[in-house]
Amino acid sequence: MASSHDQSPERDWQVGKSLNHCLDYLFTSGLACDVTFLIGDEKEKISAHRTILLSRSPVFYAMFEGNLAEKESIIIPDYTARTFSMFLRYLYTDEIQLTVETVTSVLSVARKYIVDNLVTKCETFLKDSLTTENVCLLLEEAHVYTEESLKEDCVHVITRSPEGALKSTSFVDLCGVCVKSITESDDLAVEESVVYEAMMRWSEAECGRQGLEVTDTNRREVLGDIIYTVRFPIMEHAYFRKKVLVTDILSSMESRDIMRYHEDSKGFPCKEFNKNFRRKKRVEYDFDEDYNY
């Protein structure tokens, strides 16, 4: 990462080297930098060269050459130092090593500074990388960085293979908003027991994130109104009695109403929970063979 301090250059760093190599050295060494960015909450310093940046981005051109050109250090609160450093290095070298963990934040900064080639590179990477195992991770990233197109792609994957997405390791890392967006969907073609078990896994993880003991009371507390997206009235009766009724996730009144509904759906309407059947469950496809982005 480039430093804001002057450094003694290596000997012969230009001799026999490619343009990319020399520009990369200028960035990583901090040599002759003339602009400093303060990144993230910690205001970590990253230095760069105005001429390079304004030649690659119309936003940087306006920032450095317009009527309101920036003269002081520039504060960038929205991104981490890692993301912004990757982005800047791409501007110097046209090279970047994307990963599932970094691509969404890099895409966001590339959009912000109108670096279209990098936007295309990120979008291509996402299309080639999106799977049922990482779809929840990318959905969360899309939510954080307001990437609506990526959100739509993630929804398509979840709709195509809902059970795989709900059972993925990254499901428990979602925020509550993203969890609810999945579990309330009519297109989630799985048994309600699968939705319930995914929600229980998530609530356990959320208790941990909030420093709470994992109890049924605390699970219900962190779930909030997400609990109402599980369609208990249409859950298999035997499963409900064996797995849900023995817990304190539901109040005694809620459990009573659901049991009554199971016994007589016309006589006991059970108004608190959704009673509509989700889309008929389809055979899940082999994602790699049948779904291409």
Coordinates of N, CA and C in Angstrom, one line a residue, residues 30-252:
G30 N 5.1 5.2 -3.0 CA 4.7 6.5 -2.5 C 5.7 7.6 -3.0
L31 N 6.5 7.3 -4.0 CA 7.5 8.2 -4.5 C 6.8 9.4 -5.3
A32 N 7.1 10.6 -5.0 CA 6.6 11.8 -5.7 C 5.1 11.9 -5.7
C33 N 4.4 11.4 -4.7 CA 3.0 11.5 -4.6 C 2.6 13.0 -4.3
D34 N 1.4 13.4 -4.8 CA 1.0 14.7 -4.6 C -0.5 14.9 -4.2
V35 N -1.1 13.7 -3.8 CA -2.4 13.8 -3.2 C -2.5 12.7 -2.1
T36 N -3.2 12.9 -1.1 CA -3.4 12.0 0.0 C -4.9 11.8 0.3
F37 N -5.2 10.5 0.4 CA -6.6 10.1 0.8 C -6.6 9.6 2.2
L38 N -7.6 9.9 2.9 CA -7.9 9.4 4.3 C -9.0 8.5 4.2
I39 N -8.8 7.2 4.4 CA -9.7 6.2 4.1 C -10.4 5.6 5.4
G40 N -11.7 5.4 5.3 CA -12.5 4.7 6.3 C -12.5 5.4 7.6
D41 N -13.1 4.7 8.6 CA -13.2 5.3 10.0 C -11.9 5.6 10.6
E42 N -10.9 4.9 10.3 CA -9.6 5.1 10.9 C -8.8 6.2 10.1
K43 N -9.3 6.7 9.0 CA -8.6 7.7 8.2 C -7.2 7.3 7.9
E44 N -7.1 6.0 7.4 CA -5.8 5.5 7.0 C -5.3 6.2 5.7
K45 N -4.0 6.6 5.7 CA -3.5 7.4 4.6 C -3.1 6.6 3.4
I46 N -3.5 6.9 2.2 CA -3.0 6.3 1.0 C -2.7 7.5 0.1
S47 N -1.5 7.5 -0.5 CA -1.0 8.6 -1.3 C -1.0 8.1 -2.8
A48 N -1.2 9.1 -3.7 CA -1.2 8.8 -5.1 C -0.8 10.0 -5.9
H49 N -0.9 9.9 -7.2 CA -0.5 11.0 -8.1 C -1.7 11.5 -8.9
R50 N -1.9 12.8 -8.8 CA -3.1 13.4 -9.4 C -3.2 13.1 -10.9
T51 N -2.1 13.2 -11.6 CA -2.1 13.1 -13.0 C -2.6 11.7 -13.5
I52 N -2.1 10.7 -12.7 CA -2.5 9.3 -13.1 C -4.0 9.2 -12.9
L53 N -4.5 9.7 -11.7 CA -5.9 9.5 -11.4 C -6.8 10.2 -12.3
L54 N -6.5 11.5 -12.6 CA -7.4 12.3 -13.5 C -7.4 11.8 -14.9
S55 N -6.3 11.1 -15.3 CA -6.3 10.5 -16.6 C -7.2 9.2 -16.8
R56 N -7.6 8.7 -15.7 CA -8.4 7.4 -15.7 C -9.8 7.6 -15.3
S57 N -10.1 8.7 -14.6 CA -11.5 8.8 -14.1 C -12.0 10.3 -14.3
P58 N -13.2 10.4 -14.9 CA -13.7 11.8 -15.0 C -14.1 12.4 -13.7
V59 N -14.4 11.6 -12.7 CA -14.6 12.1 -11.3 C -13.4 12.7 -10.7
F60 N -12.3 12.0 -10.9 CA -11.0 12.5 -10.3 C -10.6 13.8 -11.1
Y61 N -10.9 13.8 -12.4 CA -10.6 15.0 -13.2 C -11.3 16.2 -12.7
A62 N -12.6 16.0 -12.4 CA -13.4 17.1 -11.8 C -12.9 17.5 -10.5
M63 N -12.5 16.5 -9.7 CA -12.0 16.7 -8.3 C -10.7 17.5 -8.3
F64 N -9.8 17.3 -9.3 CA -8.5 17.9 -9.2 C -8.4 19.1 -10.2
E65 N -9.2 19.2 -11.2 CA -9.0 20.3 -12.2 C -10.2 21.2 -12.3
G66 N -11.3 20.9 -11.7 CA -12.5 21.7 -11.8 C -12.4 23.0 -11.0
N67 N -13.5 23.8 -11.0 CA -13.6 25.0 -10.3 C -13.5 24.8 -8.8
L68 N -14.0 23.6 -8.4 CA -13.9 23.3 -6.9 C -12.9 22.3 -6.6
A69 N -11.8 22.4 -7.3 CA -10.7 21.4 -7.2 C -10.3 21.2 -5.7
E70 N -10.1 20.0 -5.3 CA -9.6 19.7 -3.9 C -8.2 20.1 -3.8
K71 N -7.8 20.7 -2.7 CA -6.5 21.1 -2.4 C -5.9 20.4 -1.2
E72 N -6.7 20.0 -0.3 CA -6.2 19.3 0.9 C -6.4 17.8 0.8
S73 N -6.1 17.1 1.9 CA -6.3 15.7 1.9 C -7.7 15.4 1.7
I74 N -8.0 14.3 1.0 CA -9.4 13.9 0.6 C -9.9 12.8 1.5
I75 N -11.0 13.0 2.2 CA -11.6 12.0 3.1 C -12.5 11.1 2.3
I76 N -12.3 9.8 2.4 CA -13.1 8.7 1.7 C -13.6 7.8 2.8
P77 N -14.8 8.1 3.3 CA -15.4 7.4 4.5 C -16.1 6.1 4.1
D78 N -16.4 5.9 2.8 CA -17.3 4.8 2.4 C -16.6 3.4 2.2
Y79 N -15.3 3.4 2.1 CA -14.6 2.2 1.7 C -13.5 1.9 2.7
T80 N -13.1 0.6 2.6 CA -11.9 0.3 3.4 C -10.6 0.6 2.7
A81 N -9.5 0.7 3.4 CA -8.2 1.0 2.8 C -7.9 -0.1 1.8
R82 N -8.2 -1.4 2.1 CA -7.9 -2.5 1.2 C -8.6 -2.3 -0.1
T83 N -9.9 -2.0 -0.1 CA -10.7 -1.8 -1.3 C -10.2 -0.6 -2.1
F84 N -9.9 0.5 -1.4 CA -9.5 1.7 -2.2 C -8.1 1.6 -2.7
S85 N -7.3 0.9 -2.0 CA -5.9 0.6 -2.5 C -5.9 -0.3 -3.8
M86 N -6.8 -1.3 -3.7 CA -7.0 -2.2 -4.9 C -7.4 -1.4 -6.1
F87 N -8.4 -0.5 -5.9 CA -9.0 0.3 -6.9 C -7.9 1.2 -7.5
L88 N -7.2 1.9 -6.7 CA -6.1 2.9 -7.1 C -5.0 2.1 -7.9
R89 N -4.6 1.0 -7.4 CA -3.6 0.2 -8.1 C -4.1 -0.2 -9.5
Y90 N -5.4 -0.5 -9.6 CA -5.9 -0.8 -11.0 C -5.7 0.4 -11.9
L91 N -6.0 1.6 -11.4 CA -5.8 2.8 -12.2 C -4.4 3.0 -12.7
Y92 N -3.4 2.5 -12.0 CA -2.0 2.6 -12.4 C -1.7 1.5 -13.4
T93 N -2.2 0.3 -13.2 CA -1.7 -0.9 -13.8 C -2.6 -1.6 -14.7
D94 N -3.9 -1.3 -14.6 CA -5.0 -2.1 -15.3 C -5.0 -3.6 -14.8
E95 N -4.5 -3.8 -13.7 CA -4.5 -5.2 -13.1 C -5.2 -5.2 -11.7
I96 N -5.9 -6.3 -11.5 CA -6.5 -6.4 -10.2 C -6.8 -7.9 -9.9
Q97 N -6.7 -8.3 -8.7 CA -7.0 -9.7 -8.3 C -8.3 -9.7 -7.5
L98 N -9.4 -10.0 -8.1 CA -10.7 -9.9 -7.5 C -10.9 -11.3 -6.7
T99 N -11.7 -11.2 -5.6 CA -12.2 -12.3 -4.9 C -13.6 -12.1 -4.6
V100 N -14.3 -13.2 -4.2 CA -15.7 -13.1 -3.9 C -15.9 -12.1 -2.7
E101 N -14.9 -12.0 -1.8 CA -15.0 -11.1 -0.7 C -14.8 -9.7 -1.0
T102 N -14.1 -9.4 -2.1 CA -13.7 -8.0 -2.4 C -14.4 -7.4 -3.6
V103 N -15.0 -8.3 -4.5 CA -15.5 -7.8 -5.8 C -16.6 -6.8 -5.6
T104 N -17.5 -6.9 -4.7 CA -18.7 -6.0 -4.6 C -18.3 -4.6 -4.2
S105 N -17.4 -4.5 -3.2 CA -16.9 -3.2 -2.8 C -16.1 -2.5 -3.9
V106 N -15.3 -3.3 -4.6 CA -14.5 -2.8 -5.7 C -15.5 -2.3 -6.8
L107 N -16.5 -3.1 -7.1 CA -17.5 -2.7 -8.1 C -18.1 -1.3 -7.7
S108 N -18.4 -1.2 -6.4 CA -19.1 0.0 -6.0 C -18.2 1.2 -6.2
V109 N -16.9 1.1 -5.8 CA -16.0 2.3 -6.0 C -15.7 2.5 -7.4
A110 N -15.7 1.5 -8.3 CA -15.5 1.7 -9.7 C -16.7 2.4 -10.3
R111 N -17.9 2.1 -9.9 CA -19.1 2.9 -10.3 C -19.0 4.3 -9.9
K112 N -18.6 4.5 -8.6 CA -18.6 5.9 -8.1 C -17.7 6.8 -8.9
Y113 N -16.5 6.2 -9.3 CA -15.5 7.1 -10.0 C -15.6 6.9 -11.5
I114 N -16.6 6.2 -12.0 CA -16.9 6.0 -13.4 C -15.7 5.4 -14.2
V115 N -15.2 4.3 -13.6 CA -14.1 3.6 -14.3 C -14.8 2.3 -15.0
D116 N -15.3 2.5 -16.2 CA -16.2 1.6 -16.8 C -15.5 0.2 -17.1
N117 N -14.2 0.2 -17.4 CA -13.5 -1.0 -17.7 C -13.5 -1.9 -16.4
L118 N -13.3 -1.3 -15.3 CA -13.2 -2.0 -14.0 C -14.6 -2.5 -13.7
V119 N -15.6 -1.7 -13.9 CA -17.0 -2.1 -13.7 C -17.3 -3.4 -14.5
T120 N -17.0 -3.4 -15.7 CA -17.2 -4.6 -16.6 C -16.4 -5.8 -16.1
K121 N -15.2 -5.6 -15.6 CA -14.4 -6.7 -15.1 C -15.1 -7.3 -13.9
C122 N -15.6 -6.4 -13.0 CA -16.2 -6.9 -11.8 C -17.5 -7.6 -12.1
E123 N -18.3 -7.1 -13.0 CA -19.6 -7.7 -13.4 C -19.3 -9.1 -14.0
T124 N -18.3 -9.2 -14.8 CA -17.9 -10.5 -15.4 C -17.5 -11.5 -14.4
F125 N -16.7 -11.0 -13.4 CA -16.3 -11.9 -12.3 C -17.4 -12.4 -11.5
L126 N -18.4 -11.5 -11.2 CA -19.6 -12.0 -10.5 C -20.4 -13.0 -11.2
K127 N -20.6 -12.8 -12.5 CA -21.4 -13.7 -13.3 C -20.7 -15.1 -13.3
D128 N -19.4 -15.1 -13.3 CA -18.7 -16.4 -13.4 C -18.6 -17.0 -12.0
S129 N -18.8 -16.3 -10.9 CA -18.5 -16.8 -9.6 C -19.7 -17.1 -8.8
L130 N -20.9 -16.6 -9.1 CA -22.1 -16.7 -8.3 C -22.5 -18.2 -8.2
T131 N -22.6 -18.7 -7.0 CA -23.1 -20.0 -6.7 C -24.0 -20.1 -5.5
T132 N -24.6 -21.2 -5.3 CA -25.6 -21.3 -4.2 C -24.8 -21.2 -2.8
E133 N -23.5 -21.5 -2.8 CA -22.8 -21.5 -1.6 C -22.4 -20.0 -1.2
N134 N -22.1 -19.2 -2.2 CA -21.7 -17.8 -1.9 C -22.8 -16.8 -2.2
V135 N -24.0 -17.2 -2.6 CA -25.0 -16.2 -3.0 C -25.4 -15.3 -1.9
C136 N -25.5 -15.9 -0.6 CA -25.9 -15.1 0.5 C -24.8 -14.0 0.9
L137 N -23.6 -14.4 0.7 CA -22.5 -13.5 1.0 C -22.6 -12.3 0.0
L138 N -22.8 -12.6 -1.3 CA -22.9 -11.6 -2.3 C -24.2 -10.8 -2.2
L139 N -25.3 -11.4 -1.7 CA -26.5 -10.6 -1.5 C -26.3 -9.6 -0.4
E140 N -25.6 -10.0 0.7 CA -25.3 -9.0 1.8 C -24.4 -7.9 1.3
E141 N -23.4 -8.2 0.5 CA -22.6 -7.2 -0.1 C -23.4 -6.2 -1.0
A142 N -24.3 -6.8 -1.8 CA -25.1 -6.0 -2.7 C -26.0 -5.1 -1.9
H143 N -26.5 -5.6 -0.8 CA -27.3 -4.7 0.1 C -26.5 -3.6 0.7
V144 N -25.3 -3.9 1.2 CA -24.4 -2.8 1.8 C -24.1 -1.8 0.8
Y145 N -23.8 -2.1 -0.4 CA -23.3 -1.2 -1.5 C -24.4 -0.8 -2.5
T146 N -25.6 -1.2 -2.2 CA -26.8 -0.8 -3.0 C -26.6 -1.1 -4.5
E147 N -26.1 -2.4 -4.7 CA -25.9 -2.9 -6.1 C -27.2 -3.6 -6.5
E148 N -28.2 -2.9 -7.1 CA -29.5 -3.5 -7.3 C -29.4 -4.6 -8.4
S149 N -28.5 -4.5 -9.4 CA -28.4 -5.5 -10.4 C -27.9 -6.8 -9.8
L150 N -26.9 -6.7 -8.9 CA -26.4 -7.9 -8.2 C -27.4 -8.5 -7.3
K151 N -28.2 -7.7 -6.7 CA -29.3 -8.2 -5.8 C -30.2 -9.1 -6.7
E152 N -30.6 -8.6 -7.8 CA -31.5 -9.3 -8.7 C -30.9 -10.7 -9.1
D153 N -29.6 -10.6 -9.4 CA -28.9 -11.9 -9.8 C -28.9 -12.9 -8.7
C154 N -28.7 -12.4 -7.4 CA -28.7 -13.2 -6.3 C -30.1 -13.8 -6.0
V155 N -31.1 -13.0 -6.2 CA -32.5 -13.5 -6.1 C -32.8 -14.6 -7.1
H156 N -32.3 -14.5 -8.3 CA -32.5 -15.5 -9.3 C -31.8 -16.9 -8.8
V157 N -30.6 -16.8 -8.3 CA -29.9 -18.0 -7.9 C -30.7 -18.6 -6.7
I158 N -31.1 -17.8 -5.7 CA -31.8 -18.3 -4.6 C -33.2 -19.0 -5.0
T159 N -33.8 -18.4 -6.0 CA -35.1 -18.9 -6.5 C -34.8 -20.2 -7.2
R160 N -33.7 -20.3 -7.9 CA -33.4 -21.5 -8.6 C -33.0 -22.7 -7.7
S161 N -32.3 -22.4 -6.6 CA -31.8 -23.4 -5.7 C -32.0 -23.0 -4.3
P162 N -33.2 -22.8 -3.8 CA -33.5 -22.2 -2.5 C -33.0 -23.0 -1.3
E163 N -33.1 -24.3 -1.4 CA -32.6 -25.2 -0.2 C -31.1 -25.1 -0.1
G164 N -30.4 -25.1 -1.2 CA -28.9 -24.9 -1.1 C -28.5 -23.6 -0.5
A165 N -29.3 -22.5 -0.9 CA -29.0 -21.2 -0.4 C -29.2 -21.1 1.1
L166 N -30.4 -21.6 1.6 CA -30.8 -21.6 3.0 C -29.8 -22.4 3.8
K167 N -29.3 -23.5 3.3 CA -28.4 -24.3 4.1 C -26.9 -23.9 3.9
S168 N -26.6 -22.9 3.1 CA -25.2 -22.5 2.9 C -24.6 -21.9 4.1
T169 N -23.3 -22.0 4.3 CA -22.6 -21.4 5.4 C -22.8 -19.9 5.5
S170 N -22.9 -19.2 4.4 CA -23.0 -17.8 4.4 C -24.4 -17.2 4.8
F171 N -25.4 -18.1 4.8 CA -26.7 -17.6 5.2 C -26.7 -17.0 6.6
V172 N -26.0 -17.5 7.5 CA -26.0 -17.0 8.9 C -25.3 -15.7 9.0
D173 N -24.6 -15.3 8.0 CA -23.9 -14.0 8.1 C -24.7 -12.8 7.5
L174 N -25.9 -13.1 7.0 CA -26.7 -12.1 6.5 C -27.2 -11.1 7.6
C175 N -27.6 -9.9 7.2 CA -28.2 -9.0 8.1 C -29.7 -9.4 8.2
G176 N -30.4 -8.9 9.1 CA -31.9 -9.2 9.3 C -32.7 -8.8 8.1
V177 N -32.4 -7.7 7.5 CA -33.1 -7.2 6.3 C -33.0 -8.2 5.2
C178 N -31.8 -8.7 4.9 CA -31.6 -9.7 3.8 C -32.2 -11.0 4.2
V179 N -32.1 -11.5 5.4 CA -32.8 -12.7 5.8 C -34.3 -12.6 5.5
K180 N -34.9 -11.5 5.9 CA -36.4 -11.4 5.7 C -36.7 -11.3 4.3
S181 N -35.9 -10.7 3.4 CA -36.1 -10.6 2.0 C -36.2 -12.0 1.4
I182 N -35.4 -12.9 1.9 CA -35.4 -14.3 1.4 C -36.6 -15.1 2.0
T183 N -36.8 -15.1 3.3 CA -37.7 -16.0 3.9 C -39.2 -15.6 3.7
E184 N -39.4 -14.3 3.3 CA -40.8 -13.9 3.1 C -41.3 -14.2 1.7
S185 N -40.4 -14.6 0.8 CA -40.7 -14.7 -0.6 C -41.6 -15.9 -0.9
D186 N -42.6 -15.6 -1.8 CA -43.5 -16.7 -2.2 C -42.8 -17.6 -3.2
D187 N -41.7 -17.2 -3.7 CA -40.9 -18.0 -4.7 C -39.9 -19.0 -4.0
L188 N -39.9 -19.0 -2.7 CA -39.0 -19.8 -2.0 C -39.6 -21.3 -1.9
A189 N -39.2 -22.1 -2.9 CA -39.9 -23.4 -3.1 C -39.2 -24.4 -2.2
V190 N -39.5 -24.4 -0.9 CA -38.9 -25.4 0.0 C -40.0 -25.7 1.1
E191 N -39.8 -26.7 1.8 CA -40.6 -27.1 2.9 C -40.4 -26.0 4.0
E192 N -41.4 -25.7 4.8 CA -41.3 -24.7 5.8 C -40.3 -25.1 6.9
S193 N -40.1 -26.4 7.1 CA -39.1 -26.9 8.0 C -37.7 -26.4 7.7
V194 N -37.4 -26.3 6.4 CA -36.1 -25.9 5.9 C -36.0 -24.4 6.2
V195 N -37.0 -23.6 6.0 CA -37.0 -22.2 6.3 C -36.8 -22.0 7.9
Y196 N -37.5 -22.8 8.6 CA -37.4 -22.7 10.1 C -36.0 -23.0 10.6
E197 N -35.4 -24.1 10.1 CA -34.1 -24.5 10.5 C -33.0 -23.5 10.1
A198 N -33.2 -22.9 8.9 CA -32.3 -21.8 8.5 C -32.4 -20.6 9.5
M199 N -33.6 -20.3 9.8 CA -33.8 -19.2 10.7 C -33.3 -19.4 12.1
M200 N -33.3 -20.7 12.6 CA -32.8 -21.0 13.9 C -31.2 -20.9 13.9
R201 N -30.6 -21.3 12.7 CA -29.2 -21.2 12.6 C -28.8 -19.7 12.6
W202 N -29.6 -18.9 11.9 CA -29.3 -17.5 11.8 C -29.4 -16.8 13.2
S203 N -30.5 -17.2 13.9 CA -30.7 -16.5 15.2 C -29.6 -16.9 16.2
E204 N -29.1 -18.1 16.1 CA -28.0 -18.5 17.0 C -26.8 -17.6 16.7
A205 N -26.5 -17.4 15.4 CA -25.3 -16.6 15.0 C -25.6 -15.1 15.4
E206 N -26.8 -14.7 15.3 CA -27.1 -13.3 15.6 C -27.0 -13.1 17.1
C207 N -27.4 -14.0 17.9 CA -27.2 -13.9 19.4 C -25.7 -13.8 19.7
G208 N -24.9 -14.5 19.0 CA -23.4 -14.4 19.2 C -22.9 -13.1 18.8
R209 N -23.4 -12.5 17.7 CA -22.9 -11.2 17.3 C -23.3 -10.1 18.3
Q210 N -24.5 -10.3 18.9 CA -25.0 -9.3 19.9 C -24.5 -9.6 21.3
G211 N -23.7 -10.6 21.5 CA -23.2 -11.0 22.8 C -24.3 -11.5 23.8
L212 N -25.3 -12.2 23.2 CA -26.4 -12.7 24.0 C -26.2 -14.2 24.1
E213 N -26.7 -14.8 25.3 CA -26.7 -16.2 25.5 C -27.8 -16.8 24.5
V214 N -27.5 -18.0 23.9 CA -28.4 -18.6 23.0 C -29.5 -19.3 23.7
T215 N -30.6 -18.5 23.9 CA -31.8 -19.1 24.5 C -32.9 -18.8 23.6
D216 N -34.0 -19.6 23.8 CA -35.2 -19.3 22.9 C -35.7 -17.9 23.1
T217 N -35.7 -17.4 24.3 CA -36.1 -16.0 24.5 C -35.3 -15.0 23.7
N218 N -34.0 -15.2 23.7 CA -33.1 -14.3 23.0 C -33.2 -14.5 21.5
R219 N -33.4 -15.8 21.1 CA -33.6 -16.1 19.6 C -34.8 -15.3 19.1
R220 N -35.9 -15.3 19.9 CA -37.1 -14.6 19.5 C -36.8 -13.1 19.4
E221 N -36.1 -12.6 20.4 CA -35.8 -11.2 20.4 C -35.0 -10.7 19.2
V222 N -33.9 -11.5 18.8 CA -33.1 -11.1 17.6 C -33.9 -11.3 16.3
L223 N -34.8 -12.2 16.3 CA -35.6 -12.5 15.1 C -36.6 -11.4 14.8
G224 N -37.2 -10.8 15.9 CA -38.2 -9.8 15.7 C -39.3 -10.3 14.8
D225 N -39.7 -9.4 13.8 CA -40.8 -9.8 13.0 C -40.4 -10.8 11.9
I226 N -39.1 -11.2 11.8 CA -38.7 -12.2 10.8 C -39.4 -13.5 11.1
I227 N -39.7 -13.8 12.4 CA -40.4 -15.0 12.8 C -41.7 -15.2 12.0
Y228 N -42.3 -14.1 11.7 CA -43.6 -14.2 11.0 C -43.5 -14.6 9.5
T229 N -42.3 -14.7 9.0 CA -42.1 -15.1 7.6 C -42.1 -16.6 7.5
V230 N -41.9 -17.3 8.6 CA -42.1 -18.8 8.6 C -43.6 -19.1 8.6
R231 N -44.0 -19.9 7.7 CA -45.4 -20.2 7.5 C -45.8 -21.4 8.3
F232 N -45.8 -21.2 9.6 CA -46.1 -22.3 10.5 C -47.5 -23.0 10.3
P233 N -48.5 -22.2 9.9 CA -49.8 -22.9 9.6 C -49.7 -23.9 8.5
I234 N -48.8 -23.8 7.6 CA -48.7 -24.8 6.5 C -47.6 -25.8 6.7
M235 N -46.9 -25.7 7.8 CA -45.8 -26.6 8.2 C -46.4 -28.0 8.5
E236 N -45.6 -29.0 8.1 CA -46.0 -30.4 8.4 C -46.4 -30.5 9.9
H237 N -47.5 -31.0 10.2 CA -48.0 -31.1 11.6 C -47.0 -31.8 12.5
A238 N -46.6 -33.0 12.0 CA -45.7 -33.8 12.9 C -44.4 -33.1 13.2
Y239 N -43.9 -32.4 12.2 CA -42.6 -31.6 12.4 C -42.9 -30.5 13.4
F240 N -44.0 -29.8 13.2 CA -44.3 -28.7 14.2 C -44.3 -29.2 15.6
R241 N -45.0 -30.3 15.8 CA -45.2 -30.8 17.2 C -43.8 -31.3 17.7
K242 N -43.0 -31.9 16.9 CA -41.7 -32.5 17.4 C -40.6 -31.5 17.5
K243 N -40.6 -30.4 16.6 CA -39.4 -29.5 16.6 C -39.7 -28.1 17.1
V244 N -40.9 -27.7 16.9 CA -41.2 -26.3 17.2 C -42.0 -26.1 18.6
L245 N -43.0 -27.0 18.7 CA -43.8 -26.9 19.9 C -43.0 -27.1 21.2
V246 N -41.9 -27.8 21.2 CA -41.2 -28.1 22.4 C -40.2 -27.0 22.8
T247 N -40.2 -25.9 21.9 CA -39.3 -24.8 22.2 C -40.2 -23.6 22.7
D248 N -39.5 -22.5 23.1 CA -40.3 -21.3 23.5 C -40.1 -20.2 22.4
I249 N -39.8 -20.6 21.2 CA -39.7 -19.6 20.1 C -41.0 -18.9 19.9
L250 N -42.1 -19.6 20.0 CA -43.4 -19.0 19.8 C -44.0 -18.9 21.2
S251 N -44.9 -17.9 21.3 CA -45.6 -17.7 22.6 C -46.7 -18.9 22.7
S252 N -47.1 -19.1 23.9 CA -48.1 -20.1 24.1 C -49.4 -19.9 23.3

